[in-house]
PDB file of C-alpha atoms and ligand atoms in Angstrom:
ATOM      1  CA  MET A   1     -50.673 -71.711-113.059  1.00 85.00           C
ATOM      2  CA  ASP A   2     -46.954 -72.357-112.323  1.00 95.00           C
ATOM      3  CA  LYS A   3     -44.926 -68.645-112.793  1.00 96.00           C
ATOM      4  CA  HIS A   4     -42.226 -71.137-112.949  1.00 96.00           C
ATOM      5  CA  ALA A   5     -42.316 -73.286-115.265  1.00 96.00           C
ATOM      6  CA  TYR A   6     -43.734 -70.716-117.575  1.00 96.00           C
ATOM      7  CA  TYR A   7     -40.200 -68.415-117.176  1.00 95.00           C
ATOM      8  CA  GLN A   8     -38.371 -71.608-116.813  1.00 95.00           C
ATOM      9  CA  GLN A   9     -40.314 -71.741-121.170  1.00 95.00           C
ATOM     10  CA  ALA A  10     -40.051 -68.488-121.745  1.00 95.00           C
ATOM     11  CA  VAL A  11     -36.860 -66.639-120.317  1.00 93.00           C
ATOM     12  CA  GLN A  12     -34.227 -69.826-120.657  1.00 88.00           C
ATOM     13  CA  CYS A  13     -32.408 -71.139-122.994  1.00 93.00           C
ATOM     14  CA  VAL A  14     -30.538 -73.202-121.186  1.00 96.00           C
ATOM     15  CA  GLU A  15     -28.846 -75.582-123.734  1.00 96.00           C
ATOM     16  CA  ALA A  16     -27.676 -73.101-125.462  1.00 96.00           C
ATOM     17  CA  GLU A  17     -25.617 -70.997-122.485  1.00 97.00           C
ATOM     18  CA  ILE A  18     -24.313 -74.077-121.394  1.00 98.00           C
ATOM     19  CA  ASP A  19     -22.907 -74.584-124.737  1.00 97.00           C
ATOM     20  CA  PHE A  20     -21.505 -71.475-124.893  1.00 98.00           C
ATOM     21  CA  VAL A  21     -19.863 -71.385-122.041  1.00 98.00           C
ATOM     22  CA  SER A  22     -18.461 -74.631-121.992  1.00 98.00           C
ATOM     23  CA  GLU A  23     -16.772 -74.366-124.979  1.00 98.00           C
ATOM     24  CA  THR A  24     -15.576 -70.582-124.743  1.00 98.00           C
ATOM     25  CA  PHE A  25     -14.461 -71.677-121.874  1.00 98.00           C
ATOM     26  CA  ARG A  26     -12.568 -74.351-123.774  1.00 98.00           C
ATOM     27  CA  GLN A  27     -11.379 -72.488-126.648  1.00 98.00           C
ATOM     28  CA  LEU A  28     -10.072 -70.281-123.941  1.00 98.00           C
ATOM     29  CA  ARG A  29      -7.861 -72.731-121.397  1.00 98.00           C
ATOM     30  CA  GLY A  30      -6.689 -75.650-123.760  1.00 98.00           C
ATOM     31  CA  ARG A  31      -8.909 -77.923-121.624  1.00 98.00           C
ATOM     32  CA  SER A  32     -12.516 -78.654-120.078  1.00 98.00           C
ATOM     33  CA  ALA A  33     -14.571 -77.209-117.351  1.00 98.00           C
ATOM     34  CA  ILE A  34     -15.799 -79.728-114.669  1.00 98.00           C
ATOM     35  CA  THR A  35     -17.001 -76.755-111.894  1.00 98.00           C
ATOM     36  CA  LEU A  36     -19.576 -74.966-112.257  1.00 98.00           C
ATOM     37  CA  ARG A  37     -21.365 -72.765-109.541  1.00 98.00           C
ATOM     38  CA  GLU A  38     -24.488 -71.420-111.110  1.00 98.00           C
ATOM     39  CA  ASP A  39     -24.957 -67.521-108.843  1.00 98.00           C
ATOM     40  CA  PHE A  40     -29.464 -66.135-108.524  1.00 98.00           C
ATOM     41  CA  CYS A  41     -30.010 -69.879-109.823  1.00 98.00           C
ATOM     42  CA  GLY A  42     -34.245 -69.654-109.494  1.00 97.00           C
ATOM     43  CA  THR A  43     -34.817 -73.686-110.602  1.00 97.00           C
ATOM     44  CA  ALA A  44     -31.228 -74.116-110.802  1.00 98.00           C
ATOM     45  CA  GLN A  45     -32.073 -74.822-115.223  1.00 97.00           C
ATOM     46  CA  THR A  46     -28.910 -74.077-115.361  1.00 98.00           C
ATOM     47  CA  THR A  47     -26.891 -75.938-112.925  1.00 98.00           C
ATOM     48  CA  CYS A  48     -28.227 -79.770-113.600  1.00 98.00           C
ATOM     49  CA  GLU A  49     -28.154 -79.032-117.631  1.00 98.00           C
ATOM     50  CA  TRP A  50     -24.495 -78.565-116.406  1.00 98.00           C
ATOM     51  CA  ILE A  51     -24.642 -81.928-114.397  1.00 98.00           C
ATOM     52  CA  LYS A  52     -26.126 -83.563-117.194  1.00 98.00           C
ATOM     53  CA  ARG A  53     -24.261 -82.869-120.047  1.00 97.00           C
ATOM     54  CA  GLY A  54     -20.507 -85.210-118.260  1.00 97.00           C
ATOM     55  CA  ASP A  55     -19.768 -88.101-115.824  1.00 98.00           C
ATOM     56  CA  ALA A  56     -17.422 -86.088-113.826  1.00 98.00           C
ATOM     57  CA  HIS A  57     -19.663 -82.081-113.478  1.00 98.00           C
ATOM     58  CA  LYS A  58     -19.889 -80.446-110.504  1.00 98.00           C
ATOM     59  CA  GLY A  59     -22.616 -78.297-110.191  1.00 98.00           C
ATOM     60  CA  TYR A  60     -23.696 -75.604-107.290  1.00 98.00           C
ATOM     61  CA  ALA A  61     -26.759 -73.587-107.827  1.00 98.00           C
ATOM     62  CA  VAL A  62     -26.824 -70.265-105.125  1.00 98.00           C
ATOM     63  CA  ASP A  63     -30.033 -68.478-104.415  1.00 98.00           C
ATOM     64  CA  PHE A  64     -30.845 -67.069-101.657  1.00 98.00           C
ATOM     65  CA  ASP A  65     -34.895 -67.462-102.196  1.00 98.00           C
ATOM     66  CA  PRO A  66     -36.010 -70.664 -99.634  1.00 98.00           C
ATOM     67  CA  LEU A  67     -39.364 -71.209-102.232  1.00 97.00           C
ATOM     68  CA  VAL A  68     -37.525 -71.330-105.632  1.00 97.00           C
ATOM     69  CA  LEU A  69     -34.694 -73.773-104.784  1.00 98.00           C
ATOM     70  CA  GLN A  70     -37.959 -76.030-102.879  1.00 98.00           C
ATOM     71  CA  TRP A  71     -39.412 -75.294-106.678  1.00 98.00           C
ATOM     72  CA  GLY A  72     -36.036 -77.047-108.725  1.00 98.00           C
ATOM     73  CA  GLU A  73     -35.617 -79.453-106.341  1.00 98.00           C
ATOM     74  CA  ARG A  74     -39.090 -80.982-106.914  1.00 98.00           C
ATOM     75  CA  HIS A  75     -39.272 -79.929-110.835  1.00 98.00           C
ATOM     76  CA  ASN A  76     -35.548 -79.902-112.061  1.00 98.00           C
ATOM     77  CA  VAL A  77     -33.114 -81.693-109.399  1.00 98.00           C
ATOM     78  CA  SER A  78     -35.539 -84.995-109.480  1.00 98.00           C
ATOM     79  CA  ALA A  79     -35.950 -85.574-112.720  1.00 98.00           C
ATOM     80  CA  LEU A  80     -31.839 -86.186-112.698  1.00 98.00           C
ATOM     81  CA  ASN A  81     -30.741 -89.666-111.885  1.00 98.00           C
ATOM     82  CA  ALA A  82     -29.596 -90.485-108.302  1.00 98.00           C
ATOM     83  CA  GLU A  83     -25.746 -90.664-109.440  1.00 98.00           C
ATOM     84  CA  GLN A  84     -26.698 -86.988-112.003  1.00 98.00           C
ATOM     85  CA  GLN A  85     -28.370 -86.057-108.744  1.00 98.00           C
ATOM     86  CA  GLN A  86     -25.316 -86.871-105.521  1.00 98.00           C
ATOM     87  CA  ARG A  87     -23.119 -84.679-108.356  1.00 98.00           C
ATOM     88  CA  ILE A  88     -25.106 -81.170-107.346  1.00 98.00           C
ATOM     89  CA  ASN A  89     -25.552 -78.470-104.372  1.00 98.00           C
ATOM     90  CA  LEU A  90     -28.734 -76.449-104.530  1.00 98.00           C
ATOM     91  CA  ILE A  91     -27.452 -73.196-101.817  1.00 98.00           C
ATOM     92  CA  ASN A  92     -29.630 -70.733 -99.535  1.00 98.00           C
ATOM     93  CA  ALA A  93     -27.119 -68.430 -99.277  1.00 98.00           C
ATOM     94  CA  ASP A  94     -26.714 -64.927-100.402  1.00 98.00           C
ATOM     95  CA  VAL A  95     -24.322 -64.696-103.537  1.00 98.00           C
ATOM     96  CA  LEU A  96     -22.427 -61.934-101.920  1.00 97.00           C
ATOM     97  CA  GLN A  97     -21.339 -64.463 -99.110  1.00 96.00           C
ATOM     98  CA  VAL A  98     -22.093 -67.506 -99.932  1.00 97.00           C
ATOM     99  CA  GLN A  99     -18.627 -70.399-100.307  1.00 95.00           C
ATOM    100  CA  THR A 100     -17.463 -72.253-102.171  1.00 97.00           C
ATOM    101  CA  PRO A 101     -14.671 -74.694-103.739  1.00 97.00           C
ATOM    102  CA  ALA A 102     -12.590 -73.286-105.792  1.00 98.00           C
ATOM    103  CA  MET A 103     -15.072 -72.715-109.764  1.00 98.00           C
ATOM    104  CA  ASP A 104     -13.522 -73.072-113.125  1.00 98.00           C
ATOM    105  CA  MET A 105     -16.306 -71.069-114.373  1.00 98.00           C
ATOM    106  CA  VAL A 106     -19.186 -68.227-112.887  1.00 98.00           C
ATOM    107  CA  LEU A 107     -22.469 -68.137-113.767  1.00 98.00           C
ATOM    108  CA  ALA A 108     -24.550 -64.234-113.622  1.00 98.00           C
ATOM    109  CA  MET A 109     -26.867 -64.690-115.842  1.00 97.00           C
ATOM    110  CA  ASN A 110     -30.731 -63.057-116.789  1.00 96.00           C
ATOM    111  CA  PHE A 111     -28.767 -59.707-115.439  1.00 97.00           C
ATOM    112  CA  SER A 112     -29.654 -61.282-112.142  1.00 97.00           C
ATOM    113  CA  TYR A 113     -26.512 -58.944-111.095  1.00 98.00           C
ATOM    114  CA  PHE A 114     -28.009 -55.704-111.514  1.00 98.00           C
ATOM    115  CA  ILE A 115     -29.637 -56.575-108.347  1.00 98.00           C
ATOM    116  CA  PHE A 116     -26.737 -54.640-107.338  1.00 98.00           C
ATOM    117  CA  MET A 117     -27.549 -50.667-107.529  1.00 98.00           C
ATOM    118  CA  GLY A 118     -23.878 -49.387-106.554  1.00 97.00           C
ATOM    119  CA  ARG A 119     -19.938 -49.585-107.564  1.00 97.00           C
ATOM    120  CA  GLY A 120     -19.358 -50.689-104.077  1.00 98.00           C
ATOM    121  CA  GLU A 121     -21.755 -53.542-104.010  1.00 98.00           C
ATOM    122  CA  MET A 122     -21.017 -54.715-107.426  1.00 98.00           C
ATOM    123  CA  LEU A 123     -16.986 -54.242-106.660  1.00 98.00           C
ATOM    124  CA  ASP A 124     -18.209 -57.139-103.647  1.00 98.00           C
ATOM    125  CA  TYR A 125     -19.442 -59.009-105.404  1.00 98.00           C
ATOM    126  CA  PHE A 126     -16.904 -59.194-108.598  1.00 98.00           C
ATOM    127  CA  ASN A 127     -14.120 -59.408-106.016  1.00 98.00           C
ATOM    128  CA  SER A 128     -16.165 -62.529-104.361  1.00 98.00           C
ATOM    129  CA  VAL A 129     -16.674 -64.089-107.738  1.00 98.00           C
ATOM    130  CA  HIS A 130     -13.008 -63.682-108.162  1.00 98.00           C
ATOM    131  CA  ARG A 131     -11.896 -65.747-104.899  1.00 98.00           C
ATOM    132  CA  SER A 132     -14.372 -68.041-105.859  1.00 98.00           C
ATOM    133  CA  LEU A 133     -12.758 -68.898-108.933  1.00 98.00           C
ATOM    134  CA  ALA A 134      -9.921 -71.512-109.517  1.00 98.00           C
ATOM    135  CA  GLY A 135      -6.706 -70.283-110.531  1.00 97.00           C
ATOM    136  CA  ASP A 136      -7.678 -70.491-114.708  1.00 98.00           C
ATOM    137  CA  GLY A 137     -11.826 -70.121-113.693  1.00 98.00           C
ATOM    138  CA  VAL A 138     -13.180 -67.993-115.545  1.00 98.00           C
ATOM    139  CA  PHE A 139     -17.042 -65.186-115.142  1.00 98.00           C
ATOM    140  CA  PHE A 140     -19.476 -65.168-117.192  1.00 98.00           C
ATOM    141  CA  LEU A 141     -22.093 -62.924-116.905  1.00 98.00           C
ATOM    142  CA  ASP A 142     -24.726 -61.715-119.406  1.00 98.00           C
ATOM    143  CA  ALA A 143     -26.076 -57.408-120.102  1.00 98.00           C
ATOM    144  CA  PHE A 144     -28.824 -55.907-122.356  1.00 97.00           C
ATOM    145  CA  GLY A 145     -29.211 -53.164-123.444  1.00 97.00           C
ATOM    146  CA  GLY A 146     -29.686 -50.493-126.158  1.00 97.00           C
ATOM    147  CA  TYR A 147     -32.005 -48.072-126.652  1.00 96.00           C
ATOM    148  CA  GLU A 148     -35.488 -49.463-125.876  1.00 97.00           C
ATOM    149  CA  ALA A 149     -33.592 -50.565-122.805  1.00 97.00           C
ATOM    150  CA  ALA A 150     -34.260 -46.714-120.876  1.00 95.00           C
ATOM    151  CA  LYS A 151     -37.819 -46.874-121.766  1.00 96.00           C
ATOM    152  CA  GLU A 152     -40.792 -47.671-120.640  1.00 97.00           C
ATOM    153  CA  LEU A 153     -42.604 -50.563-122.392  1.00 97.00           C
ATOM    154  CA  THR A 154     -44.146 -53.212-122.224  1.00 97.00           C
ATOM    155  CA  GLU A 155     -43.268 -56.152-125.161  1.00 97.00           C
ATOM    156  CA  GLU A 156     -45.340 -59.471-125.906  1.00 97.00           C
ATOM    157  CA  ARG A 157     -44.592 -63.505-127.159  1.00 96.00           C
ATOM    158  CA  ASP A 158     -46.450 -65.716-128.034  1.00 97.00           C
ATOM    159  CA  CYS A 159     -45.381 -69.124-125.899  1.00 96.00           C
ATOM    160  CA  ASP A 160     -47.413 -72.782-125.523  1.00 95.00           C
ATOM    161  CA  GLY A 161     -50.601 -72.698-124.562  1.00 95.00           C
ATOM    162  CA  PHE A 162     -50.037 -68.921-122.698  1.00 96.00           C
ATOM    163  CA  THR A 163     -48.668 -65.547-122.851  1.00 97.00           C
ATOM    164  CA  TYR A 164     -45.030 -63.681-122.194  1.00 97.00           C
ATOM    165  CA  ILE A 165     -45.233 -59.888-120.943  1.00 98.00           C
ATOM    166  CA  TRP A 166     -42.230 -57.926-120.522  1.00 97.00           C
ATOM    167  CA  GLU A 167     -42.450 -54.972-118.029  1.00 98.00           C
ATOM    168  CA  GLN A 168     -40.687 -51.686-118.422  1.00 98.00           C
ATOM    169  CA  SER A 169     -42.690 -49.869-115.371  1.00 98.00           C
ATOM    170  CA  SER A 170     -39.880 -47.331-114.598  1.00 98.00           C
ATOM    171  CA  PHE A 171     -36.591 -45.920-115.979  1.00 98.00           C
ATOM    172  CA  ASN A 172     -35.199 -42.443-113.384  1.00 98.00           C
ATOM    173  CA  PRO A 173     -32.563 -41.243-115.179  1.00 97.00           C
ATOM    174  CA  ILE A 174     -30.700 -39.387-112.400  1.00 98.00           C
ATOM    175  CA  THR A 175     -30.060 -43.226-111.818  1.00 97.00           C
ATOM    176  CA  ALA A 176     -30.641 -45.295-114.258  1.00 98.00           C
ATOM    177  CA  GLU A 177     -32.919 -47.704-111.810  1.00 98.00           C
ATOM    178  CA  MET A 178     -35.477 -49.422-113.577  1.00 98.00           C
ATOM    179  CA  GLN A 179     -38.297 -51.062-113.068  1.00 98.00           C
ATOM    180  CA  CYS A 180     -39.041 -53.783-114.124  1.00 98.00           C
ATOM    181  CA  TYR A 181     -42.034 -56.817-114.078  1.00 98.00           C
ATOM    182  CA  ILE A 182     -42.873 -60.714-115.910  1.00 98.00           C
ATOM    183  CA  HIS A 183     -46.650 -61.786-116.672  1.00 98.00           C
ATOM    184  CA  PHE A 184     -48.475 -64.272-117.651  1.00 97.00           C
ATOM    185  CA  GLU A 185     -51.580 -64.090-119.560  1.00 97.00           C
ATOM    186  CA  THR A 186     -53.404 -67.923-119.679  1.00 96.00           C
ATOM    187  CA  ASP A 187     -54.529 -68.846-123.541  1.00 96.00           C
ATOM    188  CA  GLU A 188     -57.868 -69.004-121.961  1.00 96.00           C
ATOM    189  CA  GLY A 189     -57.985 -65.002-120.689  1.00 95.00           C
ATOM    190  CA  VAL A 190     -56.324 -65.668-116.782  1.00 96.00           C
ATOM    191  CA  ARG A 191     -53.370 -63.004-116.105  1.00 96.00           C
ATOM    192  CA  MET A 192     -51.219 -63.669-113.972  1.00 97.00           C
ATOM    193  CA  ASP A 193     -50.189 -60.617-112.733  1.00 97.00           C
ATOM    194  CA  ARG A 194     -46.608 -59.006-111.046  1.00 98.00           C
ATOM    195  CA  ALA A 195     -45.621 -62.938-111.045  1.00 97.00           C
ATOM    196  CA  PHE A 196     -42.138 -61.286-111.474  1.00 97.00           C
ATOM    197  CA  ASP A 197     -40.269 -57.911-109.922  1.00 97.00           C
ATOM    198  CA  TYR A 198     -36.925 -57.206-110.970  1.00 97.00           C
ATOM    199  CA  ARG A 199     -36.324 -53.505-109.776  1.00 98.00           C
ATOM    200  CA  TRP A 200     -32.331 -53.541-111.200  1.00 98.00           C
ATOM    201  CA  ARG A 201     -30.338 -50.304-112.113  1.00 98.00           C
ATOM    202  CA  LEU A 202     -29.742 -50.538-116.318  1.00 98.00           C
ATOM    203  CA  TRP A 203     -25.758 -50.749-115.840  1.00 98.00           C
ATOM    204  CA  THR A 204     -24.006 -49.784-119.317  1.00 98.00           C
ATOM    205  CA  LEU A 205     -20.747 -52.437-120.604  1.00 98.00           C
ATOM    206  CA  PRO A 206     -18.162 -49.951-120.148  1.00 98.00           C
ATOM    207  CA  GLU A 207     -18.820 -49.638-116.632  1.00 98.00           C
ATOM    208  CA  ILE A 208     -19.245 -53.449-115.958  1.00 98.00           C
ATOM    209  CA  THR A 209     -15.878 -53.609-117.599  1.00 98.00           C
ATOM    210  CA  GLU A 210     -13.719 -51.168-116.168  1.00 98.00           C
ATOM    211  CA  LEU A 211     -16.140 -52.512-112.083  1.00 98.00           C
ATOM    212  CA  LEU A 212     -14.030 -56.107-113.328  1.00 98.00           C
ATOM    213  CA  ARG A 213     -11.090 -54.995-114.524  1.00 98.00           C
ATOM    214  CA  GLU A 214     -11.232 -54.014-111.011  1.00 98.00           C
ATOM    215  CA  ALA A 215     -12.064 -57.252-109.213  1.00 98.00           C
ATOM    216  CA  GLY A 216      -8.503 -57.965-110.867  1.00 98.00           C
ATOM    217  CA  PHE A 217      -9.576 -60.109-113.934  1.00 98.00           C
ATOM    218  CA  SER A 218      -6.810 -59.842-115.889  1.00 98.00           C
ATOM    219  CA  GLU A 219      -8.743 -60.149-119.868  1.00 98.00           C
ATOM    220  CA  VAL A 220     -12.013 -59.060-119.762  1.00 98.00           C
ATOM    221  CA  ASP A 221     -13.768 -59.206-122.987  1.00 98.00           C
ATOM    222  CA  VAL A 222     -17.067 -58.734-124.584  1.00 98.00           C
ATOM    223  CA  TYR A 223     -18.217 -60.790-126.794  1.00 98.00           C
ATOM    224  CA  TRP A 224     -21.262 -59.560-129.413  1.00 98.00           C
ATOM    225  CA  GLU A 225     -24.642 -61.226-131.547  1.00 96.00           C
ATOM    226  CA  GLY A 226     -23.421 -62.384-134.752  1.00 95.00           C
ATOM    227  CA  THR A 227     -26.305 -61.076-137.684  1.00 92.00           C
ATOM    228  CA  ASP A 228     -27.913 -63.465-140.157  1.00 92.00           C
ATOM    229  CA  GLU A 229     -26.872 -61.507-143.405  1.00 91.00           C
ATOM    230  CA  GLU A 230     -30.547 -63.445-145.057  1.00 92.00           C
ATOM    231  CA  THR A 231     -32.685 -61.759-142.071  1.00 92.00           C
ATOM    232  CA  GLY A 232     -30.785 -58.962-140.202  1.00 87.00           C
ATOM    233  CA  GLU A 233     -31.644 -60.107-137.213  1.00 88.00           C
ATOM    234  CA  GLY A 234     -28.900 -62.271-134.278  1.00 90.00           C
ATOM    235  CA  ASN A 235     -27.524 -65.834-135.413  1.00 93.00           C
ATOM    236  CA  ASP A 236     -26.380 -65.673-131.703  1.00 93.00           C
ATOM    237  CA  ILE A 237     -23.115 -66.769-132.554  1.00 95.00           C
ATOM    238  CA  TYR A 238     -21.438 -64.641-129.800  1.00 97.00           C
ATOM    239  CA  THR A 239     -17.695 -63.687-130.963  1.00 97.00           C
ATOM    240  CA  ALA A 240     -14.963 -60.951-128.335  1.00 98.00           C
ATOM    241  CA  SER A 241     -15.600 -57.511-130.347  1.00 97.00           C
ATOM    242  CA  THR A 242     -14.346 -54.843-129.653  1.00 97.00           C
ATOM    243  CA  GLU A 243     -17.159 -52.629-131.476  1.00 96.00           C
ATOM    244  CA  GLY A 244     -21.046 -53.265-131.298  1.00 94.00           C
ATOM    245  CA  THR A 245     -23.829 -52.099-133.661  1.00 92.00           C
ATOM    246  CA  ALA A 246     -26.165 -49.680-131.949  1.00 93.00           C
ATOM    247  CA  ASP A 247     -29.490 -51.954-131.994  1.00 92.00           C
ATOM    248  CA  ALA A 248     -32.696 -50.520-129.894  1.00 95.00           C
ATOM    249  CA  GLY A 249     -31.861 -53.395-127.725  1.00 95.00           C
ATOM    250  CA  TRP A 250     -28.936 -56.044-127.515  1.00 96.00           C
ATOM    251  CA  VAL A 251     -28.290 -58.748-125.237  1.00 97.00           C
ATOM    252  CA  CYS A 252     -24.039 -60.435-124.763  1.00 98.00           C
ATOM    253  CA  TYR A 253     -21.915 -62.384-122.857  1.00 98.00           C
ATOM    254  CA  ILE A 254     -19.242 -60.883-121.518  1.00 98.00           C
ATOM    255  CA  VAL A 255     -16.526 -63.032-119.643  1.00 98.00           C
ATOM    256  CA  ALA A 256     -14.294 -62.090-117.630  1.00 98.00           C
ATOM    257  CA  GLN A 257     -10.704 -64.546-117.370  1.00 98.00           C
ATOM    258  CA  LYS A 258      -9.795 -64.297-113.867  1.00 98.00           C
TER     259      LYS A 258
HETATM  260  C1  SAM B 301     -33.742 -63.177-112.318  1.00 69.03           C
HETATM  261  S1  SAM B 301     -33.687 -64.505-111.524  1.00 69.03           S
HETATM  262  C2  SAM B 301     -32.483 -65.600-112.804  1.00 69.03           C
HETATM  263  C3  SAM B 301     -32.836 -66.586-112.748  1.00 69.03           C
HETATM  264  C4  SAM B 301     -31.641 -67.797-113.106  1.00 69.03           C
HETATM  265  N1  SAM B 301     -30.614 -67.550-112.897  1.00 69.03           N
HETATM  266  C5  SAM B 301     -32.741 -67.977-115.099  1.00 69.03           C
HETATM  267  O1  SAM B 301     -31.257 -66.895-115.420  1.00 69.03           O
HETATM  268  O2  SAM B 301     -33.128 -66.986-115.539  1.00 69.03           O
HETATM  269  C6  SAM B 301     -32.754 -64.171-110.101  1.00 69.03           C
HETATM  270  C7  SAM B 301     -33.129 -64.513-108.890  1.00 69.03           C
HETATM  271  O3  SAM B 301     -31.609 -64.379-108.387  1.00 69.03           O
HETATM  272  C8  SAM B 301     -32.724 -64.712-106.681  1.00 69.03           C
HETATM  273  N2  SAM B 301     -31.636 -63.092-105.648  1.00 69.03           N
HETATM  274  C9  SAM B 301     -30.971 -62.527-105.934  1.00 69.03           C
HETATM  275  N3  SAM B 301     -30.204 -60.955-105.034  1.00 69.03           N
HETATM  276  C10 SAM B 301     -29.557 -62.381-105.029  1.00 69.03           C
HETATM  277  C11 SAM B 301     -28.666 -62.139-104.214  1.00 69.03           C
HETATM  278  N4  SAM B 301     -28.149 -61.311-103.450  1.00 69.03           N
HETATM  279  N5  SAM B 301     -28.207 -63.722-103.187  1.00 69.03           N
HETATM  280  C12 SAM B 301     -28.422 -64.588-104.385  1.00 69.03           C
HETATM  281  N6  SAM B 301     -29.630 -64.354-105.283  1.00 69.03           N
HETATM  282  C13 SAM B 301     -30.449 -63.512-104.805  1.00 69.03           C
HETATM  283  C14 SAM B 301     -33.686 -63.901-106.602  1.00 69.03           C
HETATM  284  O4  SAM B 301     -34.112 -64.616-105.462  1.00 69.03           O
HETATM  285  C15 SAM B 301     -33.825 -65.319-108.237  1.00 69.03           C
HETATM  286  O5  SAM B 301     -34.801 -66.397-107.594  1.00 69.03           O
END
């Protein structure tokens, strides 16, 4: 059982993520992005996808856990060809301190920045991303919410050869802090409990967008998912919106322009 391989298969869809950020950047800025920094990169799968998408692309992947970076190096970076490997940098650092050249795009995905518990710390992070961006750079984040986000619950999803189990183990309405876990169970019944452990604050969209504006981002938009008319489910198309729907659980992107 390899928890990072399971995580990549069950949680990440880096192709769709890179489609969204590269197309949105082009629409907003009228040019193609070249440089991307993936904060909280884990195995750096998203940065590797970016490198593969264009011969001029450069990528910087930042995580403070050396073990997950080693895994990414061994499994994702090593799968790139020699020329592509020259264009990727894995950086073992705290996102609050990391120094990189001016970036076209910085990404904070899979809600990783929810790790910051207070507005002062969140503002420090947003300020440092603002400083890291080129003059026309764009910061992309995702967020989740809805009335089930604040519930204690467990959800299971079948994957190829194993089950992905998401547990919202506790939620404290006074601080909005939540404790979540990812567990895995193979089809043979072997269980990997608490493969990943997340202590997060469940930030609301107005809190996040207000802090981004406070950090100096000139335009901050929420990109909300459209609805498939036949199924009534999300259609994977995210557009800048000022009104969302009161869904039980939603995921959206936030796009902050320098
Ligand atoms: C939820 S995973 C995100 C993985 C991947 N980016 C994704 O989209 O699925 C969170 C990662 O953030 C890293 N992390 C948490 N706090 C950090 C910090 N302050 N600086 C750098 N990395 C951090 C953890 O080591 C972990 O690998």
